[in-house]
Amino acid sequence: MEVVGQGKGVKDLTGAGMNRKRRRIISIFIFIALFLVSMAYQMPPVIAAADGAQEEIKIGVLAHRGEEEALRMWTPTADYLSEQVPGYTFVIVPLDNDNIASVVENDGVDFVVTNPGSYVELEYKYGVSRTATLKNLRQGEAYDINDLGDLKGSSFMAIDERAFGGWWMAWRELKDNGIDPYRDFSNLTFCGFPQDLVAYAVRDGEVDAGTVRTDTLERMEAEGLIEIDEFKVLNRQYVEDFPFLLSTRLYPEWPFAKLKHTPDALARNVTVALLNMPSDCEAAKAAKCAGWTIPLDYNKVHDCLRELRVGPYEGYGEVTFVEAVKQHWYWFVLIVLVILLLAGGAGYVVRLNRKLDASYHELELSRNNLDMRVKERTAQLQMELIERKKVEDDLRIALQKREELEFIINKSQVIAFLWRNDEGWPVEFVSDNIRQFGYTPQDFLEGHIAYADIIYSDDLERVGDEVAMYSRQGVTEFTQQYRITTKSGDVRWTDNITWIRRDENGNITHYQGVVLDVTLRKLAEEKLLKLNRIYSVISQINQTIVRVRDRDKILGEACRIAVEYGELRMAWIGIIDEQTKLVNPVAYSGVEDDYLSKIKPISVEDVPSGRGPTGTAIREGRHHVCDDIEKDPQMAPWKEEALKRGYRSSIALPIKQFGKVIGSFSLYASVPHFFDTEEIQLLDEVINDISFALDSIETVKKKQEAEDALEKSEARYRRLHESMTDCFAQTTMSGEIVDVNRSFLEMLGYTDDEVGKLRYQDITPAKWHEIEMKIIETQVMARGYSEVYEKEYIRKDGTVFPVELKTYLLRDTDGKPYGMWALVRDITSRKQAEEELEKHRFHLEEMVAERTAELERMNRLFVGRELKMIELKKKIAELEDKSKQVRT
């Protein structure tokens, strides 16, 4: 929203354009609460248009710029939905702040598009629920900044005291700046719709300042109604990627919400149509938006209304007697019970006294006391009647509460079940709201259908295994998620919470549970999951492009990444043979099973063998999608082989080199209609990255240009360096730390803000400063990088530890150095291992020296012994000679 004043440019105060965690039910009280909350989402069964008739669906729109402008902006959206959702005709109903609540309350429309504040109030009072959020769009320039300081004592104009973008958002900012608009303004007026009246009043000097929602001034200028330079913007705020002049906190954009009576199936179809609305279609252009996105979190809107105590929070914080009773009911019940016990005790004493008196008079009057006995018996009968009436009243209240609980259950989307522990789980109780799935309670209670009969066939075995596992584990409750089949054949996703009943011997007799339809949430989760997979493909391919400089390896890795991270069935890349004009496969991954050899040849000419997705994409130079291979006539030559391998849809993307198509990147999915608009845009980005990498590999002359382009894409690759296990740091030439990754922060113990105030020298012991400067001068500055070298770092807690790193020089487009970056690794463990190894080596050397000395000593003993043996042998020989001489 915008606050405008006379002169140049003042704008306020909010902006638009911003899944609940599932809570485990742990007791019967939370179980009842779940029923109560779910009432807000109860919808009647879907009533299809009969005999081909077009049922009229009304979309209420808050006409903040008048009825005529609302019809002009939103009628194309109604026409778009009429085309996308068969069987229905959508019309626009302009509403204002005075009638929007009554129209919604009386089901005058089926859907409503309004501002976030109005939506929160309608959600609270009438149970509307958002299905999509507007994505705003604008092209324009920024303006100068001013503040709110001079508004005290001035006249001020807003739209309506109940307008969110036209008053409440501005009021919150004024309040935060110490301004009470009802006290500090000389005059506060509300002009009503359209919001253009505020801009005219400020421009013409009727008031000093005013407030409108964001984009009002820009749209009026685009329509030639005002010159935006005639206004100035107060309390200017800057938010990255937000395109409008802004004075307040950002809040979620206008939601597209369904009413409680709107059929569930219709809501799903409308939501899918809105989420798939292209940003360049006529409906988006007329609404001046970029289409619709998944419903955002509106807690910020609740915070605003709660702080101002308006809408559903009017009187917030004031505790009434009824609220006190609700919050502390157990104390009131305890007090009442104590009073009843005291009254019962008193009655008992009274009766006892009466019996004593009766006995006394009986002794006094002897057997003539029959009348007294009759009176005593009458009193006893009266007391018994009172007690019986109390029991009857308690029973009536309990039955009434049971009826109320059954009413709540049957009005909610949460279906209650009681299953017998028997084959197929026969149903002994089911709430009446099972009708939302097309069944009646009698279908189950009369034994026509068991619960297992409605569980989707692909999930039944898993569900049975999980129930058996939980039953063996002895738990009292468990949760499951699986699909069921409605009576009409539709498949719905459900969340199921089950409690286990056991008899006195511990044997399971029944399962009691609640089932909630979560199909819409599941669809949104699946869409997000698909997008996350594509983002992973982009990230991994970009990492490959940065790391690998060989064309064939890049193409092979691209196929592998597409299959592994994108969860595709198969991917292959073909390059054009310029002589034969045929596409030759050079890389593939996934379930191929000789498919590529069986579908040859694929031509790039306009002939039957070239009219499939691959040939068409190459000829037209743009992506070509086959949503259903089985039904697409252009896939006839290859359909049989593709279906054998589980291919159901495909996309072919042209690979270009220096602007010329040289081949194609073909992807196959296992389900039809896999590739939607957002995924195709991201895949186009992937193929552009691959083409860019091929360009940079092809010519060395453009290497510097490629590095500059990659440098400009730093934001795209930020998540890559954040996910690195090695540490990364970037500094200026004078040593200020300008960028690090999460591993670097964890290694040193600093936060982002803390490390941004440090110089590289602050985390390096002084003894390394001179050594490191020499390395920078002789290696980094001389050849652009250093060898891997070791040094020490200082952690935030003061501990010093060893690291090894390699430093690289950063240059700008003119070749001038502007900084350095380094890959750093903590080698504490390695150093400790080296020290331990040195200790073992020293110990081994000592053992070797000792062993050597011992061997030398033993050697000396052996040598002496040998000498003595030689001398002894000589003496024996001499004696033998003498003996011979004597004998002779």
PDB file of C-alpha atoms in Angstrom, residues 633-772:
ATOM      1  CA  PRO A 633       0.356 -39.370 -33.803  1.00  0.00           C
ATOM      2  CA  GLN A 634       3.811 -37.845 -34.395  1.00  0.00           C
ATOM      3  CA  MET A 635       5.275 -40.561 -32.160  1.00  0.00           C
ATOM      4  CA  ALA A 636       3.797 -43.407 -34.250  1.00  0.00           C
ATOM      5  CA  PRO A 637       7.167 -44.588 -35.668  1.00  0.00           C
ATOM      6  CA  TRP A 638       8.647 -44.948 -32.175  1.00  0.00           C
ATOM      7  CA  LYS A 639       5.556 -45.468 -29.950  1.00  0.00           C
ATOM      8  CA  GLU A 640       5.715 -49.258 -29.609  1.00  0.00           C
ATOM      9  CA  GLU A 641       9.372 -49.348 -28.537  1.00  0.00           C
ATOM     10  CA  ALA A 642       8.889 -46.375 -26.198  1.00  0.00           C
ATOM     11  CA  LEU A 643       5.891 -47.899 -24.399  1.00  0.00           C
ATOM     12  CA  LYS A 644       7.770 -51.206 -23.931  1.00  0.00           C
ATOM     13  CA  ARG A 645      10.355 -49.313 -21.870  1.00  0.00           C
ATOM     14  CA  GLY A 646       7.866 -47.338 -19.801  1.00  0.00           C
ATOM     15  CA  TYR A 647       8.221 -43.992 -21.614  1.00  0.00           C
ATOM     16  CA  ARG A 648       4.916 -42.062 -21.388  1.00  0.00           C
ATOM     17  CA  SER A 649       5.906 -38.435 -22.093  1.00  0.00           C
ATOM     18  CA  SER A 650       9.000 -36.693 -23.421  1.00  0.00           C
ATOM     19  CA  ILE A 651      10.655 -33.369 -24.207  1.00  0.00           C
ATOM     20  CA  ALA A 652      13.402 -32.589 -26.709  1.00  0.00           C
ATOM     21  CA  LEU A 653      15.559 -29.458 -26.222  1.00  0.00           C
ATOM     22  CA  PRO A 654      17.871 -28.113 -28.970  1.00  0.00           C
ATOM     23  CA  ILE A 655      21.590 -27.898 -28.091  1.00  0.00           C
ATOM     24  CA  LYS A 656      23.236 -24.870 -29.663  1.00  0.00           C
ATOM     25  CA  GLN A 657      26.864 -23.897 -30.201  1.00  0.00           C
ATOM     26  CA  PHE A 658      27.517 -20.258 -31.039  1.00  0.00           C
ATOM     27  CA  GLY A 659      23.811 -19.878 -31.862  1.00  0.00           C
ATOM     28  CA  LYS A 660      23.673 -22.845 -34.256  1.00  0.00           C
ATOM     29  CA  VAL A 661      21.699 -26.001 -33.369  1.00  0.00           C
ATOM     30  CA  ILE A 662      24.127 -28.956 -33.270  1.00  0.00           C
ATOM     31  CA  GLY A 663      21.988 -31.593 -31.555  1.00  0.00           C
ATOM     32  CA  SER A 664      19.272 -32.256 -28.997  1.00  0.00           C
ATOM     33  CA  PHE A 665      18.806 -33.282 -25.332  1.00  0.00           C
ATOM     34  CA  SER A 666      15.844 -35.721 -25.081  1.00  0.00           C
ATOM     35  CA  LEU A 667      14.219 -36.592 -21.722  1.00  0.00           C
ATOM     36  CA  TYR A 668      11.596 -39.305 -21.051  1.00  0.00           C
ATOM     37  CA  ALA A 669       9.219 -39.554 -18.052  1.00  0.00           C
ATOM     38  CA  SER A 670       7.227 -42.573 -16.850  1.00  0.00           C
ATOM     39  CA  VAL A 671       3.904 -40.674 -16.591  1.00  0.00           C
ATOM     40  CA  PRO A 672       1.941 -38.606 -19.142  1.00  0.00           C
ATOM     41  CA  HIS A 673       1.873 -34.802 -18.886  1.00  0.00           C
ATOM     42  CA  PHE A 674       5.028 -34.744 -16.767  1.00  0.00           C
ATOM     43  CA  PHE A 675       6.552 -31.547 -18.163  1.00  0.00           C
ATOM     44  CA  ASP A 676       4.603 -28.410 -17.145  1.00  0.00           C
ATOM     45  CA  THR A 677       5.334 -24.753 -17.939  1.00  0.00           C
ATOM     46  CA  GLU A 678       7.607 -24.036 -14.969  1.00  0.00           C
ATOM     47  CA  GLU A 679       9.660 -27.209 -15.501  1.00  0.00           C
ATOM     48  CA  ILE A 680      10.046 -26.452 -19.208  1.00  0.00           C
ATOM     49  CA  GLN A 681      11.355 -22.963 -18.385  1.00  0.00           C
ATOM     50  CA  LEU A 682      13.922 -24.453 -16.009  1.00  0.00           C
ATOM     51  CA  LEU A 683      14.935 -27.111 -18.553  1.00  0.00           C
ATOM     52  CA  ASP A 684      15.413 -24.357 -21.137  1.00  0.00           C
ATOM     53  CA  GLU A 685      17.763 -22.776 -18.626  1.00  0.00           C
ATOM     54  CA  VAL A 686      19.639 -26.096 -18.296  1.00  0.00           C
ATOM     55  CA  ILE A 687      20.075 -26.423 -22.050  1.00  0.00           C
ATOM     56  CA  ASN A 688      21.249 -22.813 -22.249  1.00  0.00           C
ATOM     57  CA  ASP A 689      23.887 -23.607 -19.615  1.00  0.00           C
ATOM     58  CA  ILE A 690      25.025 -26.693 -21.546  1.00  0.00           C
ATOM     59  CA  SER A 691      25.213 -24.691 -24.781  1.00  0.00           C
ATOM     60  CA  PHE A 692      27.209 -22.023 -23.005  1.00  0.00           C
ATOM     61  CA  ALA A 693      29.633 -24.634 -21.659  1.00  0.00           C
ATOM     62  CA  LEU A 694      30.110 -26.075 -25.152  1.00  0.00           C
ATOM     63  CA  ASP A 695      30.881 -22.586 -26.462  1.00  0.00           C
ATOM     64  CA  SER A 696      33.520 -22.026 -23.799  1.00  0.00           C
ATOM     65  CA  ILE A 697      35.129 -25.424 -24.462  1.00  0.00           C
ATOM     66  CA  GLU A 698      35.130 -24.891 -28.233  1.00  0.00           C
ATOM     67  CA  THR A 699      37.261 -21.736 -28.222  1.00  0.00           C
ATOM     68  CA  VAL A 700      40.078 -20.665 -25.941  1.00  0.00           C
ATOM     69  CA  LYS A 701      39.762 -17.105 -27.195  1.00  0.00           C
ATOM     70  CA  LYS A 702      36.424 -16.692 -25.412  1.00  0.00           C
ATOM     71  CA  LYS A 703      37.625 -18.187 -22.128  1.00  0.00           C
ATOM     72  CA  GLN A 704      37.778 -14.793 -20.350  1.00  0.00           C
ATOM     73  CA  GLU A 705      34.332 -13.909 -21.636  1.00  0.00           C
ATOM     74  CA  ALA A 706      32.970 -17.210 -20.315  1.00  0.00           C
ATOM     75  CA  GLU A 707      34.566 -16.586 -16.910  1.00  0.00           C
ATOM     76  CA  ASP A 708      32.901 -13.130 -16.754  1.00  0.00           C
ATOM     77  CA  ALA A 709      29.535 -14.644 -17.590  1.00  0.00           C
ATOM     78  CA  LEU A 710      29.977 -17.334 -14.948  1.00  0.00           C
ATOM     79  CA  GLU A 711      30.975 -14.626 -12.473  1.00  0.00           C
ATOM     80  CA  LYS A 712      27.717 -12.772 -13.161  1.00  0.00           C
ATOM     81  CA  SER A 713      25.894 -16.023 -12.426  1.00  0.00           C
ATOM     82  CA  GLU A 714      27.360 -16.139  -8.901  1.00  0.00           C
ATOM     83  CA  ALA A 715      23.940 -15.979  -7.330  1.00  0.00           C
ATOM     84  CA  ARG A 716      22.860 -19.089  -9.256  1.00  0.00           C
ATOM     85  CA  TYR A 717      25.792 -21.076  -7.973  1.00  0.00           C
ATOM     86  CA  ARG A 718      25.642 -19.790  -4.408  1.00  0.00           C
ATOM     87  CA  ARG A 719      24.003 -22.928  -3.152  1.00  0.00           C
ATOM     88  CA  LEU A 720      26.885 -24.926  -4.668  1.00  0.00           C
ATOM     89  CA  HIS A 721      29.581 -23.270  -2.582  1.00  0.00           C
ATOM     90  CA  GLU A 722      27.297 -23.319   0.494  1.00  0.00           C
ATOM     91  CA  SER A 723      27.030 -27.107   0.148  1.00  0.00           C
ATOM     92  CA  MET A 724      30.814 -27.655  -0.110  1.00  0.00           C
ATOM     93  CA  THR A 725      32.405 -29.696   2.668  1.00  0.00           C
ATOM     94  CA  ASP A 726      35.689 -27.842   2.206  1.00  0.00           C
ATOM     95  CA  CYS A 727      35.815 -24.276   3.483  1.00  0.00           C
ATOM     96  CA  PHE A 728      35.693 -21.289   1.166  1.00  0.00           C
ATOM     97  CA  ALA A 729      36.680 -17.669   1.850  1.00  0.00           C
ATOM     98  CA  GLN A 730      37.022 -14.548  -0.317  1.00  0.00           C
ATOM     99  CA  THR A 731      38.876 -11.358   0.659  1.00  0.00           C
ATOM    100  CA  THR A 732      39.749  -7.999  -0.806  1.00  0.00           C
ATOM    101  CA  MET A 733      43.353  -7.311  -1.732  1.00  0.00           C
ATOM    102  CA  SER A 734      43.831  -5.642   1.673  1.00  0.00           C
ATOM    103  CA  GLY A 735      42.489  -8.662   3.563  1.00  0.00           C
ATOM    104  CA  GLU A 736      38.852  -7.770   4.435  1.00  0.00           C
ATOM    105  CA  ILE A 737      36.721 -10.927   4.437  1.00  0.00           C
ATOM    106  CA  VAL A 738      33.806 -10.417   2.019  1.00  0.00           C
ATOM    107  CA  ASP A 739      32.414 -13.914   1.494  1.00  0.00           C
ATOM    108  CA  VAL A 740      32.613 -17.327   3.197  1.00  0.00           C
ATOM    109  CA  ASN A 741      30.575 -20.496   3.100  1.00  0.00           C
ATOM    110  CA  ARG A 742      28.837 -22.264   5.974  1.00  0.00           C
ATOM    111  CA  SER A 743      31.692 -24.760   6.445  1.00  0.00           C
ATOM    112  CA  PHE A 744      34.117 -21.878   7.018  1.00  0.00           C
ATOM    113  CA  LEU A 745      31.825 -20.335   9.680  1.00  0.00           C
ATOM    114  CA  GLU A 746      31.404 -23.688  11.453  1.00  0.00           C
ATOM    115  CA  MET A 747      35.162 -24.301  11.403  1.00  0.00           C
ATOM    116  CA  LEU A 748      35.947 -20.928  13.105  1.00  0.00           C
ATOM    117  CA  GLY A 749      32.805 -20.597  15.253  1.00  0.00           C
ATOM    118  CA  TYR A 750      31.745 -17.187  13.907  1.00  0.00           C
ATOM    119  CA  THR A 751      28.421 -15.950  12.515  1.00  0.00           C
ATOM    120  CA  ASP A 752      28.022 -14.228   9.162  1.00  0.00           C
ATOM    121  CA  ASP A 753      27.800 -10.789  10.783  1.00  0.00           C
ATOM    122  CA  GLU A 754      30.859 -11.402  12.968  1.00  0.00           C
ATOM    123  CA  VAL A 755      33.114 -12.680  10.223  1.00  0.00           C
ATOM    124  CA  GLY A 756      32.136  -9.764   7.980  1.00  0.00           C
ATOM    125  CA  LYS A 757      33.861  -7.399  10.438  1.00  0.00           C
ATOM    126  CA  LEU A 758      37.171  -9.315  10.376  1.00  0.00           C
ATOM    127  CA  ARG A 759      40.283  -9.139   8.264  1.00  0.00           C
ATOM    128  CA  TYR A 760      42.069 -12.275   7.127  1.00  0.00           C
ATOM    129  CA  GLN A 761      44.979 -11.320   9.403  1.00  0.00           C
ATOM    130  CA  ASP A 762      42.652 -11.377  12.461  1.00  0.00           C
ATOM    131  CA  ILE A 763      42.169 -15.130  12.176  1.00  0.00           C
ATOM    132  CA  THR A 764      45.860 -15.881  11.434  1.00  0.00           C
ATOM    133  CA  PRO A 765      48.587 -16.037  14.161  1.00  0.00           C
ATOM    134  CA  ALA A 766      51.176 -13.253  13.769  1.00  0.00           C
ATOM    135  CA  LYS A 767      54.030 -15.669  13.024  1.00  0.00           C
ATOM    136  CA  TRP A 768      52.361 -16.568   9.715  1.00  0.00           C
ATOM    137  CA  HIS A 769      51.763 -13.018   8.417  1.00  0.00           C
ATOM    138  CA  GLU A 770      55.167 -12.505   6.807  1.00  0.00           C
ATOM    139  CA  ILE A 771      55.318 -16.071   5.476  1.00  0.00           C
ATOM    140  CA  GLU A 772      51.892 -15.774   3.872  1.00  0.00           C
TER     141      GLU A 772
END
